[in-house]
CSV table of C-alpha atoms and ligand atoms in Angstrom, one decimal:
chain,number,residue,atom,x,y,z
A,1398,MET,CA,-14.3,3.5,-22.4
A,1399,LYS,CA,-14.1,2.5,-18.7
A,1400,PRO,CA,-10.9,4.0,-17.2
A,1401,LYS,CA,-8.1,2.1,-15.6
A,1402,GLY,CA,-8.4,1.1,-11.9
A,1403,LEU,CA,-7.3,3.3,-9.1
A,1404,LEU,CA,-3.9,2.7,-7.5
A,1405,LEU,CA,-4.2,3.1,-3.7
A,1406,VAL,CA,-0.9,3.4,-1.8
A,1407,LEU,CA,-1.0,2.9,2.0
A,1408,SER,CA,2.0,3.8,4.1
A,1409,GLY,CA,2.6,4.5,7.8
A,1410,PRO,CA,4.9,3.4,10.5
A,1411,SER,CA,5.0,-0.3,11.6
A,1412,GLY,CA,2.2,-0.8,14.0
A,1413,ALA,CA,0.0,2.0,12.6
A,1414,GLY,CA,-2.5,-0.7,11.4
A,1415,LYS,CA,-2.1,-0.7,7.6
A,1416,GLY,CA,-2.5,-4.4,7.4
A,1417,THR,CA,-5.8,-4.4,9.3
A,1418,ILE,CA,-7.1,-1.5,7.2
A,1419,CYS,CA,-6.0,-3.3,4.0
A,1420,GLN,CA,-7.9,-6.5,5.1
A,1421,GLY,CA,-11.0,-4.5,5.9
A,1422,LEU,CA,-10.9,-2.7,2.5
A,1423,LEU,CA,-10.6,-6.1,0.7
A,1424,GLU,CA,-13.6,-7.4,2.5
A,1425,LYS,CA,-15.6,-4.2,1.7
A,1426,ARG,CA,-14.6,-3.6,-1.9
A,1427,GLN,CA,-15.2,-6.3,-4.5
A,1428,ASP,CA,-13.2,-4.4,-7.1
A,1429,LEU,CA,-10.0,-4.2,-5.1
A,1430,ALA,CA,-7.0,-6.3,-5.6
A,1431,TYR,CA,-4.1,-6.7,-3.1
A,1432,SER,CA,-0.6,-6.6,-4.5
A,1433,VAL,CA,1.5,-9.2,-2.7
A,1434,SER,CA,5.0,-7.9,-2.2
A,1435,CYS,CA,8.2,-9.8,-2.5
A,1436,THR,CA,10.6,-9.7,0.5
A,1437,THR,CA,13.8,-11.2,1.6
A,1438,ARG,CA,12.8,-11.1,5.3
A,1439,THR,CA,12.1,-14.3,7.1
A,1440,PRO,CA,8.4,-15.3,7.3
A,1441,ARG,CA,6.8,-14.7,10.7
A,1442,LYS,CA,4.8,-17.5,12.4
A,1443,GLY,CA,1.6,-18.1,10.4
A,1444,GLU,CA,2.7,-16.2,7.3
A,1445,VAL,CA,2.3,-18.0,4.0
A,1446,SER,CA,4.3,-17.4,0.8
A,1447,GLY,CA,2.2,-16.0,-2.0
A,1448,VAL,CA,-0.5,-14.8,0.5
A,1449,ASN,CA,1.3,-12.4,2.9
A,1450,TYR,CA,4.4,-12.0,0.9
A,1451,ILE,CA,6.4,-13.8,-1.8
A,1452,PHE,CA,9.3,-14.8,0.3
A,1453,THR,CA,12.6,-15.0,-1.6
A,1454,ASN,CA,16.3,-14.7,-1.2
A,1455,ARG,CA,18.5,-11.7,-2.0
A,1456,GLU,CA,19.9,-13.3,-5.1
A,1457,ASN,CA,16.5,-13.8,-6.7
A,1458,PHE,CA,15.4,-10.4,-5.5
A,1459,GLU,CA,18.4,-8.7,-7.1
A,1460,ASP,CA,17.7,-10.7,-10.4
A,1461,MET,CA,14.2,-9.3,-10.4
A,1462,ILE,CA,15.6,-5.8,-9.9
A,1463,LYS,CA,17.9,-6.2,-12.9
A,1464,ASN,CA,15.0,-7.5,-15.0
A,1465,ASN,CA,12.9,-4.4,-14.1
A,1466,GLY,CA,10.4,-6.7,-12.4
A,1467,PHE,CA,9.5,-4.2,-9.7
A,1468,LEU,CA,7.3,-1.2,-9.8
A,1469,GLU,CA,9.3,0.0,-6.8
A,1470,TYR,CA,11.5,-1.6,-4.2
A,1471,ALA,CA,13.3,-0.5,-1.0
A,1472,ASP,CA,15.5,-1.7,1.7
A,1473,VAL,CA,13.4,-1.5,4.9
A,1474,TYR,CA,14.9,-2.4,8.3
A,1475,GLY,CA,17.7,-4.3,6.5
A,1476,ASN,CA,15.6,-6.4,4.2
A,1477,TYR,CA,14.4,-5.9,0.6
A,1478,TYR,CA,10.7,-5.4,-0.1
A,1479,GLY,CA,9.3,-4.8,-3.6
A,1480,THR,CA,6.1,-4.6,-5.6
A,1481,PRO,CA,6.0,-7.0,-8.6
A,1482,ARG,CA,5.3,-4.8,-11.6
A,1483,SER,CA,3.3,-7.1,-13.9
A,1484,TYR,CA,0.4,-8.0,-11.5
A,1485,VAL,CA,-0.3,-4.4,-10.7
A,1486,LEU,CA,-0.3,-3.3,-14.3
A,1487,GLU,CA,-2.6,-6.2,-15.3
A,1488,GLN,CA,-5.1,-5.4,-12.7
A,1489,LEU,CA,-5.2,-1.7,-13.3
A,1490,ASN,CA,-5.5,-2.2,-17.1
A,1491,ALA,CA,-8.5,-4.6,-16.4
A,1492,GLY,CA,-10.2,-1.7,-14.5
A,1493,LYS,CA,-9.6,-3.1,-11.0
A,1494,ASP,CA,-8.4,-1.0,-8.1
A,1495,VAL,CA,-5.1,-2.1,-6.6
A,1496,VAL,CA,-3.8,-1.5,-3.0
A,1497,LEU,CA,-0.1,-1.4,-2.2
A,1498,GLU,CA,0.9,-1.5,1.4
A,1499,ILE,CA,4.4,-0.1,1.2
A,1500,ASP,CA,6.9,2.0,3.0
A,1501,THR,CA,7.6,5.7,2.4
A,1502,GLN,CA,10.6,5.2,0.1
A,1503,GLY,CA,8.6,2.9,-2.1
A,1504,ALA,CA,5.6,5.3,-2.1
A,1505,LEU,CA,7.7,8.1,-3.3
A,1506,GLN,CA,9.0,6.0,-6.2
A,1507,VAL,CA,5.5,5.0,-7.2
A,1508,LYS,CA,4.4,8.7,-7.0
A,1509,LYS,CA,6.9,9.6,-9.7
A,1510,ASN,CA,5.5,7.0,-12.2
A,1511,PHE,CA,1.8,7.1,-11.1
A,1512,PRO,CA,1.0,10.7,-10.2
A,1513,ASP,CA,-2.7,9.8,-10.4
A,1514,GLY,CA,-2.3,7.3,-7.6
A,1515,VAL,CA,-4.0,8.0,-4.3
A,1516,PHE,CA,-1.5,8.2,-1.4
A,1517,VAL,CA,-2.8,7.7,2.1
A,1518,PHE,CA,-0.7,7.9,5.2
A,1519,ILE,CA,-1.9,6.0,8.2
A,1520,VAL,CA,-0.9,7.3,11.6
A,1521,PRO,CA,-1.3,5.9,15.1
A,1522,PRO,CA,-3.1,8.1,17.7
A,1523,SER,CA,0.2,8.4,19.6
A,1524,LEU,CA,3.8,6.9,19.7
A,1525,ASP,CA,2.9,5.3,23.0
A,1526,GLU,CA,0.0,3.5,21.3
A,1527,LEU,CA,2.2,2.5,18.5
A,1528,SER,CA,4.7,1.0,20.9
A,1529,LYS,CA,1.9,-0.9,22.7
A,1530,ARG,CA,0.6,-2.3,19.4
A,1531,ILE,CA,4.0,-3.6,18.2
A,1532,TYR,CA,4.7,-5.3,21.5
A,1533,LYS,CA,1.2,-6.7,21.7
A,1534,ARG,CA,1.6,-8.2,18.2
A,1535,GLY,CA,4.4,-10.2,19.6
A,1536,THR,CA,5.8,-11.1,16.1
A,1537,ASP,CA,9.2,-9.5,16.2
A,1538,ALA,CA,12.3,-9.8,18.4
A,1539,GLU,CA,13.1,-7.0,20.8
A,1540,ASP,CA,15.9,-5.6,18.7
A,1541,VAL,CA,13.6,-5.5,15.6
A,1542,ILE,CA,10.9,-3.8,17.6
A,1543,LYS,CA,13.4,-1.1,18.8
A,1544,LYS,CA,14.6,-0.5,15.3
A,1545,ARG,CA,11.0,-0.1,14.1
A,1546,LEU,CA,10.1,2.3,16.9
A,1547,ARG,CA,13.2,4.4,16.1
A,1548,ALA,CA,12.2,4.5,12.4
A,1549,ALA,CA,8.6,5.5,13.2
A,1550,THR,CA,9.5,9.2,14.0
A,1551,SER,CA,11.5,9.6,10.8
A,1552,GLU,CA,8.7,7.9,8.8
A,1553,LEU,CA,6.1,10.3,10.2
A,1554,ALA,CA,8.1,13.2,8.7
A,1555,TYR,CA,7.0,11.9,5.2
A,1556,ALA,CA,3.3,12.3,5.9
A,1557,SER,CA,3.2,15.7,4.2
A,1558,LYS,CA,4.1,14.0,0.8
A,1559,TYR,CA,0.8,12.1,0.8
A,1560,ASP,CA,-2.7,13.1,-0.3
A,1561,TYR,CA,-4.5,12.1,2.8
A,1562,ILE,CA,-3.7,11.4,6.5
A,1563,VAL,CA,-5.9,9.0,8.4
A,1564,ILE,CA,-5.6,8.5,12.1
A,1565,ASN,CA,-6.1,4.9,13.0
A,1566,ASP,CA,-7.6,5.1,16.5
A,1567,GLU,CA,-10.2,2.5,15.7
A,1568,ALA,CA,-9.5,0.1,12.8
A,1569,GLU,CA,-13.1,-0.1,11.5
A,1570,LYS,CA,-13.6,3.7,11.4
A,1571,ALA,CA,-10.2,4.2,9.8
A,1572,THR,CA,-11.0,1.6,7.1
A,1573,LEU,CA,-14.3,3.3,6.4
A,1574,LYS,CA,-12.5,6.6,6.0
A,1575,VAL,CA,-10.0,5.1,3.5
A,1576,SER,CA,-12.9,3.4,1.6
A,1577,ASN,CA,-14.7,6.8,1.5
A,1578,ILE,CA,-11.5,8.4,0.1
A,1579,MET,CA,-11.6,5.8,-2.7
A,1580,ASP,CA,-15.2,6.5,-3.5
A,1581,VAL,CA,-14.5,10.2,-3.8
A,1582,GLU,CA,-11.4,9.7,-5.8
A,1583,HIS,CA,-13.4,7.6,-8.3
A,1584,LEU,CA,-15.7,10.6,-8.9
A,1585,ARG,CA,-12.8,12.8,-10.1
A,1586,VAL,CA,-13.6,14.3,-13.5
A,1587,GLY,CA,-10.6,12.5,-15.0
A,1588,ARG,CA,-11.9,9.1,-13.9
A,1589,THR,CA,-15.6,9.7,-14.5
A,1590,PHE,CA,-15.8,11.8,-17.7
A,1591,TYR,CA,-16.2,8.7,-19.8
A,1592,ILE,CA,-19.8,8.4,-18.5
A,1593,VAL,CA,-20.6,11.9,-19.8
A,1594,ASP,CA,-19.0,10.9,-23.1
A,1595,GLU,CA,-21.1,7.8,-23.3
A,1596,ILE,CA,-24.3,9.8,-22.6
A,1597,CYS,CA,-23.4,12.3,-25.3
A,1598,ASN,CA,-22.6,9.5,-27.8
A,1599,ARG,CA,-26.0,7.9,-27.1
A,1600,CYS,CA,-27.7,11.2,-27.7
A,1601,LYS,CA,-26.1,11.6,-31.1
A,1602,LYS,CA,-27.3,8.2,-32.3
B,2870,5GP,P1,6.7,-6.0,7.7
B,2870,5GP,O1,8.1,-6.6,7.8
B,2870,5GP,O2,6.2,-5.5,9.0
B,2870,5GP,O3,5.7,-6.9,7.0
B,2870,5GP,O4,6.9,-4.7,6.7
B,2870,5GP,C1,7.8,-3.7,7.0
B,2870,5GP,C2,7.6,-2.5,6.1
B,2870,5GP,O5,7.8,-2.8,4.8
B,2870,5GP,C3,6.2,-2.0,6.3
B,2870,5GP,O6,6.3,-0.6,6.4
B,2870,5GP,C4,5.5,-2.3,4.9
B,2870,5GP,O7,4.6,-1.4,4.5
B,2870,5GP,C5,6.8,-2.2,4.0
B,2870,5GP,N1,6.6,-3.0,2.8
B,2870,5GP,C6,5.9,-4.1,2.6
B,2870,5GP,N2,5.9,-4.5,1.3
B,2870,5GP,C7,6.6,-3.5,0.6
B,2870,5GP,C8,6.9,-3.3,-0.7
B,2870,5GP,O8,6.6,-4.1,-1.6
B,2870,5GP,N3,7.7,-2.2,-1.0
B,2870,5GP,C9,8.1,-1.4,0.0
B,2870,5GP,N4,8.8,-0.3,-0.4
B,2870,5GP,N5,7.8,-1.5,1.3
B,2870,5GP,C10,7.0,-2.6,1.6
């Protein structure tokens, strides 16, 4: 029997390039589904509800928490962010890989329940570069940017809890590295042994 899909968790400080890498992976890998998170933060220019995030208010979000609707959730920079449980489980059970782009608090929660997940931490080549990227993006107000840059150093301290660290100096190369990690992870005995089983069963017939 074909195993469940692989759960890929991508984290890293704001501006590390997780979004670009995620996008690249989705273009490269047909069998990969993106989990759209819920958030209470205000949409940025160009963001669409249901595509970038499911934008909601605190009341709805807290109802979903009570109803066990999240695989994980966290307060990040003063807003709630959470991964809707049902979509992820449906996709994994259907044998599809799923990518979560979440912060370190959320990733640690996921790790408890999905020890088989693959946890990748994306780092910028330097803090200077990170700062340049956030300012260049131009999507956040000055005080928000300052908050994110302050948080970056404490987030980097969580890198050791992950399975892999990928330095994102060039998005295309970093995407390829994460894709290669997924290929290798798919070859783990636990995920591939069903093929050996099938071969043996065919021999017996
Ligand atoms: P942004 O506001 O820049 O889109 O995201 C802020 C941070 O929240 C990023 O580090 C992003 O990875 C994280 N984030 C996005 N969705 C989720 C989620 O569902 N759960 C958690 N824990 N963090 C999330």
